[in-house]
Tab-separated table of C-alpha atoms and ligand atoms in Angstrom:
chain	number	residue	atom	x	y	z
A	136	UNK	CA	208.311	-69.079	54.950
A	137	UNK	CA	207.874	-70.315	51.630
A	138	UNK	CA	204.785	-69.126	49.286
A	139	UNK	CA	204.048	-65.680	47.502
A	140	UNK	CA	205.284	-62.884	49.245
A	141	UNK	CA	203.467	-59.226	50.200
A	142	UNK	CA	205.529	-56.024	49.559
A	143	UNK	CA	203.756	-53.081	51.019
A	144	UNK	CA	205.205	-49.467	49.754
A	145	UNK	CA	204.859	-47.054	52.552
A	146	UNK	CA	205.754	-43.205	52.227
A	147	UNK	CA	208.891	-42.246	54.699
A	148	UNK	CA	208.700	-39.291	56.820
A	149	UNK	CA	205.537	-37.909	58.290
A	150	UNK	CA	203.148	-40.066	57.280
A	151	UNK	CA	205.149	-43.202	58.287
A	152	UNK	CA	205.080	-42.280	61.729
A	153	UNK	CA	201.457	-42.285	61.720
A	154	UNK	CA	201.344	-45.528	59.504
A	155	UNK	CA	203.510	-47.759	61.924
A	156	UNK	CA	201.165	-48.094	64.735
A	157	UNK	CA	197.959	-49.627	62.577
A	158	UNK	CA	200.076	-51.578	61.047
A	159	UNK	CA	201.987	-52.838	63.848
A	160	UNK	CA	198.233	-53.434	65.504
A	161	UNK	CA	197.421	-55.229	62.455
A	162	UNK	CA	200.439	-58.237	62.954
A	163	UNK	CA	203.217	-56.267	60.600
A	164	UNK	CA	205.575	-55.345	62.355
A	165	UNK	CA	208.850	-54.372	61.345
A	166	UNK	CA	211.661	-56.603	62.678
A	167	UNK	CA	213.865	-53.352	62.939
A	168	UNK	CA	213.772	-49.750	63.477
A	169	UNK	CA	212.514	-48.445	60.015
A	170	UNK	CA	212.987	-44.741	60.884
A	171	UNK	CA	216.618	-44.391	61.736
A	172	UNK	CA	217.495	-47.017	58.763
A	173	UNK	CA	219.201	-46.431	55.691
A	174	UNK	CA	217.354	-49.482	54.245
A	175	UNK	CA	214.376	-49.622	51.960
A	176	UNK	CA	213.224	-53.077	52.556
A	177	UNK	CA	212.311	-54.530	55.580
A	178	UNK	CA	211.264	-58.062	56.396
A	179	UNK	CA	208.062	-57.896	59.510
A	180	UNK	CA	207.033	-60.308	62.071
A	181	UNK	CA	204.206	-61.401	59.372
A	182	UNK	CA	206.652	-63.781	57.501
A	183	UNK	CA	204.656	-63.748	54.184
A	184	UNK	CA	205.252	-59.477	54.383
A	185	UNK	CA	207.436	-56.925	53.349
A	186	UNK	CA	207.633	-53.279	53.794
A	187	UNK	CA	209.358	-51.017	50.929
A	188	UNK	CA	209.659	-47.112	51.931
A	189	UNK	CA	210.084	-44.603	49.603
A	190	UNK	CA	208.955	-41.101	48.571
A	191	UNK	CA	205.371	-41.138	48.451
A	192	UNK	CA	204.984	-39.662	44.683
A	193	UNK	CA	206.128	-43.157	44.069
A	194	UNK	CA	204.047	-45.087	46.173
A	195	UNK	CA	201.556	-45.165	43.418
A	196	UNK	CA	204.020	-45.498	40.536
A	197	UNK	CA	205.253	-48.600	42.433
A	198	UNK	CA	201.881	-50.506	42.556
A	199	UNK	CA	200.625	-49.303	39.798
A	200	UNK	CA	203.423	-51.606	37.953
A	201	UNK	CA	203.229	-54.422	40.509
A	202	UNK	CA	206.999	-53.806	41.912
A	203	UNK	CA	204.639	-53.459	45.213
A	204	UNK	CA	201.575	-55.279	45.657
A	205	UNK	CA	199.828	-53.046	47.995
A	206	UNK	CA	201.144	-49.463	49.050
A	207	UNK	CA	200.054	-46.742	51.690
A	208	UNK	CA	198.993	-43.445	49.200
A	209	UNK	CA	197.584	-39.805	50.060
A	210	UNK	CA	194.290	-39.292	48.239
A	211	UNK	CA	195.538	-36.117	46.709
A	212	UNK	CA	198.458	-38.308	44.979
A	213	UNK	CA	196.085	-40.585	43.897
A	214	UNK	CA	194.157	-37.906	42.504
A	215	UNK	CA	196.740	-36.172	40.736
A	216	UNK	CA	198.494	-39.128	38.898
A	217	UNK	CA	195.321	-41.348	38.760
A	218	UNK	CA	194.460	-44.749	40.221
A	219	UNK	CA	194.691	-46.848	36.701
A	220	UNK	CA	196.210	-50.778	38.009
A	221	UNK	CA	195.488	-50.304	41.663
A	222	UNK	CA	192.213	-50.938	43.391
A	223	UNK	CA	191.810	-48.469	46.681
A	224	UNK	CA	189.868	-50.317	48.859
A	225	UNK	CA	190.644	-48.947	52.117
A	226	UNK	CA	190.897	-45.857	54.001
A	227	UNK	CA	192.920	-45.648	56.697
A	228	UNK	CA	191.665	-42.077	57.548
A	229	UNK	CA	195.068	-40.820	58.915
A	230	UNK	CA	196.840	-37.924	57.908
A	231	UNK	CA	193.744	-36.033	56.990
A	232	UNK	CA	193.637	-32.959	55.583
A	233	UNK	CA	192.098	-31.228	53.231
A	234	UNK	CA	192.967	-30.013	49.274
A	235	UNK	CA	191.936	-26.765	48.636
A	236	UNK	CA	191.847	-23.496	46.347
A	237	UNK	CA	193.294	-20.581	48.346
A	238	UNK	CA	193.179	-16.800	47.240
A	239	UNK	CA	194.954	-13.247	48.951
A	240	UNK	CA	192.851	-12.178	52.109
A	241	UNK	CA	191.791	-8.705	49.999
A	242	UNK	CA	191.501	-10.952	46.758
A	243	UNK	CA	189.371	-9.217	44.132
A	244	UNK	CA	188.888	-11.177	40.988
A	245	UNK	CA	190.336	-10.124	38.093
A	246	UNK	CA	188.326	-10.321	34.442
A	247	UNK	CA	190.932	-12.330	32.815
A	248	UNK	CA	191.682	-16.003	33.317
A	249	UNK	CA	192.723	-16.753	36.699
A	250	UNK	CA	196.699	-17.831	37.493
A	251	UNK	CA	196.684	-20.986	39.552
A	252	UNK	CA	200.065	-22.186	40.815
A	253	UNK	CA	199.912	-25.126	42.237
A	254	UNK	CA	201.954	-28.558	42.054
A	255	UNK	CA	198.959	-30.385	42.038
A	256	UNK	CA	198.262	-29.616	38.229
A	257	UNK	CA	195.833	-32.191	37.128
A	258	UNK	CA	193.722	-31.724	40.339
A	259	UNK	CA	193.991	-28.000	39.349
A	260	UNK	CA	192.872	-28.471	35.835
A	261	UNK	CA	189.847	-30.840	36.419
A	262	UNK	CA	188.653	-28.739	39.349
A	263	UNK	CA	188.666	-25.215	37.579
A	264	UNK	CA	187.137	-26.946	33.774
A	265	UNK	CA	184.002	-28.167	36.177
A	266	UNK	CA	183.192	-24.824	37.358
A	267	UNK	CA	183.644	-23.802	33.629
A	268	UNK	CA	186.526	-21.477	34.826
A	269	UNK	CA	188.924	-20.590	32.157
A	270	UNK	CA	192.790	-20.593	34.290
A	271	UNK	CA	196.441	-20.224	33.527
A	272	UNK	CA	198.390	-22.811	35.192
A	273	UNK	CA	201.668	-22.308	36.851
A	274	UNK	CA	203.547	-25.484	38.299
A	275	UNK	CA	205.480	-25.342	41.041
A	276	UNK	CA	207.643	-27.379	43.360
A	277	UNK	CA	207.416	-25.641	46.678
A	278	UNK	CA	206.589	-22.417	48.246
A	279	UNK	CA	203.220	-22.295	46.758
A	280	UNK	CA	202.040	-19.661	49.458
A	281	UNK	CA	204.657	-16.884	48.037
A	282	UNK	CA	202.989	-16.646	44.564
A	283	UNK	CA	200.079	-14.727	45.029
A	284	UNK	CA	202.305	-11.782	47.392
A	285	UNK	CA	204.925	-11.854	44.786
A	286	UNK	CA	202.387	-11.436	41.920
A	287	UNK	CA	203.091	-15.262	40.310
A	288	UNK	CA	199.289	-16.229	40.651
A	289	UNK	CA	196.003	-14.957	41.597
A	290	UNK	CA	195.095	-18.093	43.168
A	291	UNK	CA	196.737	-21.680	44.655
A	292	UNK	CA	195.416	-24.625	45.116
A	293	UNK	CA	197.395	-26.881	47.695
A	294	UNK	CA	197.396	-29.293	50.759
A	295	UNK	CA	196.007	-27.121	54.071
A	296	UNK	CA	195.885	-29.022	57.548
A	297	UNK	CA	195.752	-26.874	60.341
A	298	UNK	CA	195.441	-23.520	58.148
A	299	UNK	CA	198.619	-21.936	59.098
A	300	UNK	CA	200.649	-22.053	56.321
A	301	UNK	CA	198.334	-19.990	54.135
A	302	UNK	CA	197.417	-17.431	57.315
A	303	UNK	CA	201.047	-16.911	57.429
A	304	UNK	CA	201.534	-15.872	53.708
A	305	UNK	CA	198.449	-13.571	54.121
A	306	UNK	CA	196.179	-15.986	51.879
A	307	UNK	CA	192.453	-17.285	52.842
A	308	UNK	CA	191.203	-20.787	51.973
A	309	UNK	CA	188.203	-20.489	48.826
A	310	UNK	CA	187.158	-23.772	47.533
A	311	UNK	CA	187.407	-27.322	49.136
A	312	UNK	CA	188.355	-29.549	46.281
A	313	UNK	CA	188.919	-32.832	48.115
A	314	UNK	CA	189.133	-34.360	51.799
A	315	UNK	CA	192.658	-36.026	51.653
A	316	UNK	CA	193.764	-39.558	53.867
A	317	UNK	CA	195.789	-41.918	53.255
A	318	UNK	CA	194.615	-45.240	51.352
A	319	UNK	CA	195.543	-48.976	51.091
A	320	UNK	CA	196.126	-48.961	47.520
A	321	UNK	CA	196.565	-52.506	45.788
A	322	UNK	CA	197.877	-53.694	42.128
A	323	UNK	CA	195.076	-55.185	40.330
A	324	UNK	CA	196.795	-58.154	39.121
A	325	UNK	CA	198.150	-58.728	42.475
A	326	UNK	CA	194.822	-58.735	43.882
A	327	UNK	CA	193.686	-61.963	41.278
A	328	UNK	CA	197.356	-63.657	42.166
A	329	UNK	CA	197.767	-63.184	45.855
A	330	UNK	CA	193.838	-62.550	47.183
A	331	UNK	CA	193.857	-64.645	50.395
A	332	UNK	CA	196.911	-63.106	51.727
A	333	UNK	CA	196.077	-59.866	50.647
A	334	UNK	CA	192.479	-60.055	51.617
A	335	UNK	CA	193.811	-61.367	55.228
A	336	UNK	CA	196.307	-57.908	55.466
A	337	UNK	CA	193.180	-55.916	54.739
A	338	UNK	CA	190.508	-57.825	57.265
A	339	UNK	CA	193.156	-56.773	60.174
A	340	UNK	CA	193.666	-53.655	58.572
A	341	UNK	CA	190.119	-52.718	58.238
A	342	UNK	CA	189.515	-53.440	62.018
A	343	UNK	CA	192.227	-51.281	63.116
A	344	UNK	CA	191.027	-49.143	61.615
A	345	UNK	CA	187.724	-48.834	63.335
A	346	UNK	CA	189.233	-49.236	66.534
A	347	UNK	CA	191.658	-46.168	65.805
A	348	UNK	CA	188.736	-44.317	64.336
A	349	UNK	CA	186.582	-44.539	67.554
A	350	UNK	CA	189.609	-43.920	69.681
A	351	UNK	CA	190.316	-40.833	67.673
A	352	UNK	CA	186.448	-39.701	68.006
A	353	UNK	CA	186.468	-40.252	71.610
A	354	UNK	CA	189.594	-37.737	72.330
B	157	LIG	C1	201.849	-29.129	53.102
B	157	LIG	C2	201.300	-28.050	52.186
B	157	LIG	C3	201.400	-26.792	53.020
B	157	LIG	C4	201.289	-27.314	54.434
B	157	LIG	C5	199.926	-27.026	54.995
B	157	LIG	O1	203.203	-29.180	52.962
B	157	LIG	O2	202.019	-27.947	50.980
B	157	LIG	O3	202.613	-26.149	52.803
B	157	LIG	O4	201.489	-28.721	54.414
B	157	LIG	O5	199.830	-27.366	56.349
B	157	LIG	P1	199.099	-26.401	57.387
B	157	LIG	O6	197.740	-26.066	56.829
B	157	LIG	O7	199.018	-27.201	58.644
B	157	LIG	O8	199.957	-25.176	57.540
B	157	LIG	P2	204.057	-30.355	53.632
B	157	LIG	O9	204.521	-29.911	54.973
B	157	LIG	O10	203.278	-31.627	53.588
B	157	LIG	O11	205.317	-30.465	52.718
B	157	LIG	P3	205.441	-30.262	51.150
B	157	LIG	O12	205.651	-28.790	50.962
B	157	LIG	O13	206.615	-31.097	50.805
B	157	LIG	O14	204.160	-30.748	50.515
């Protein structure tokens, strides 16, 4: 098909598996297995749409600069590295979870300014300066949950789902920060070049998303 083209950035992994139904519901469809490919792009039975996966820090770095149009981004990514050039008009309210400060089980705070290690360091920052809390930030990669046993950090502040990542590591969850999904992010100058194909993707999406929200009430 001739005419402007859609490229949708989706995040591989995880939260792909989740993503591929709604938007398989919604007409787009990938013409081939996405999950055991080596490729990044993929063409979808929606000739006017494509689907780039990648890591999904750079889901928002791609729309952001309009190498995607539209992309598939957790909230606490979004958060973190901010939403300048993309609109986030949808959410998809899948992979929910929640981003939260978490503290040793016999935690007993300290005088001095509290260590926070985290990877989520702007989230960190804005969250603690609110509450007028003076911290010391330590960034991280991984293995947030070891820091406070091993005497890195008083405190994290990280990604807990079910709970049992912290539990394990002997930590308790403090302070909700933010309910995390994932959102339909879109490039702002895409959305003034290609609106009736984009709007189109997000009328199906949007309804799929109410039918999958019911369903998911329901069980
Ligand atoms: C996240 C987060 C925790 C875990 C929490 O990591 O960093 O480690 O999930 O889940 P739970 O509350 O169900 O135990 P993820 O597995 O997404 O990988 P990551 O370390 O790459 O972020």
């Amino acid at each position: 098909m001739n005419g402007p083209k859609l490229i949708i950035a989706l995040t591989k992994g995880r939260i792909l598996q989740e993503t591929l139904p709604l938007l398989t519901m919604a007409g787009i469809e990938p013409l081939e297995d996405i999950t055991n490919s080596r490729k990044l792009l993929f063409d979808t039975r929606e000739p006017a749409v494509r689907l780039l996966i990648m890591r999904g820090s750079d889901v928002p770095t791609y729309v952001r600069f309009g190498s995607a149009d539209m992309g598939i981004a957790g909230k606490d990514l979004i958060l973190e590295g901010g939403s300048e050039g993309f609109y986030e008009p949808l959410d998809l309210n899948i992979a929910r979870c929640k981003m939260m400060t978490a503290v040793p089980k016999l935690y007993r705070p300290s005088s001095g300014r509290l260590r926070v290690a985290t990877k989520f360091t702007n989230i960190a920052k804005k969250f603690f300066a609110e509450r007028g809390q003076q911290i010391e930030l330590i960034k991280l990669s991984g293995a947030l949950e070891l820091a406070p046993s091993l005497g890195l950090a008083d405190a994290i502040v990280d990604i807990v789902d079910t709970g049992k990542t912290i539990k394990a590591n002997g930590l308790v969850p403090q302070y909700t920060i933010a309910d995390i999904s994932s959102r339909v992010i879109v490039n702002k100058a895409a959305m003034k070049i290609k609106t009736a194909l984009i709007q189109k993707v997000l009328v199906k999406l949007r309804e799929v998303v109410e039918i999958h929200s019911a369903d998911k009430a329901e069980h």
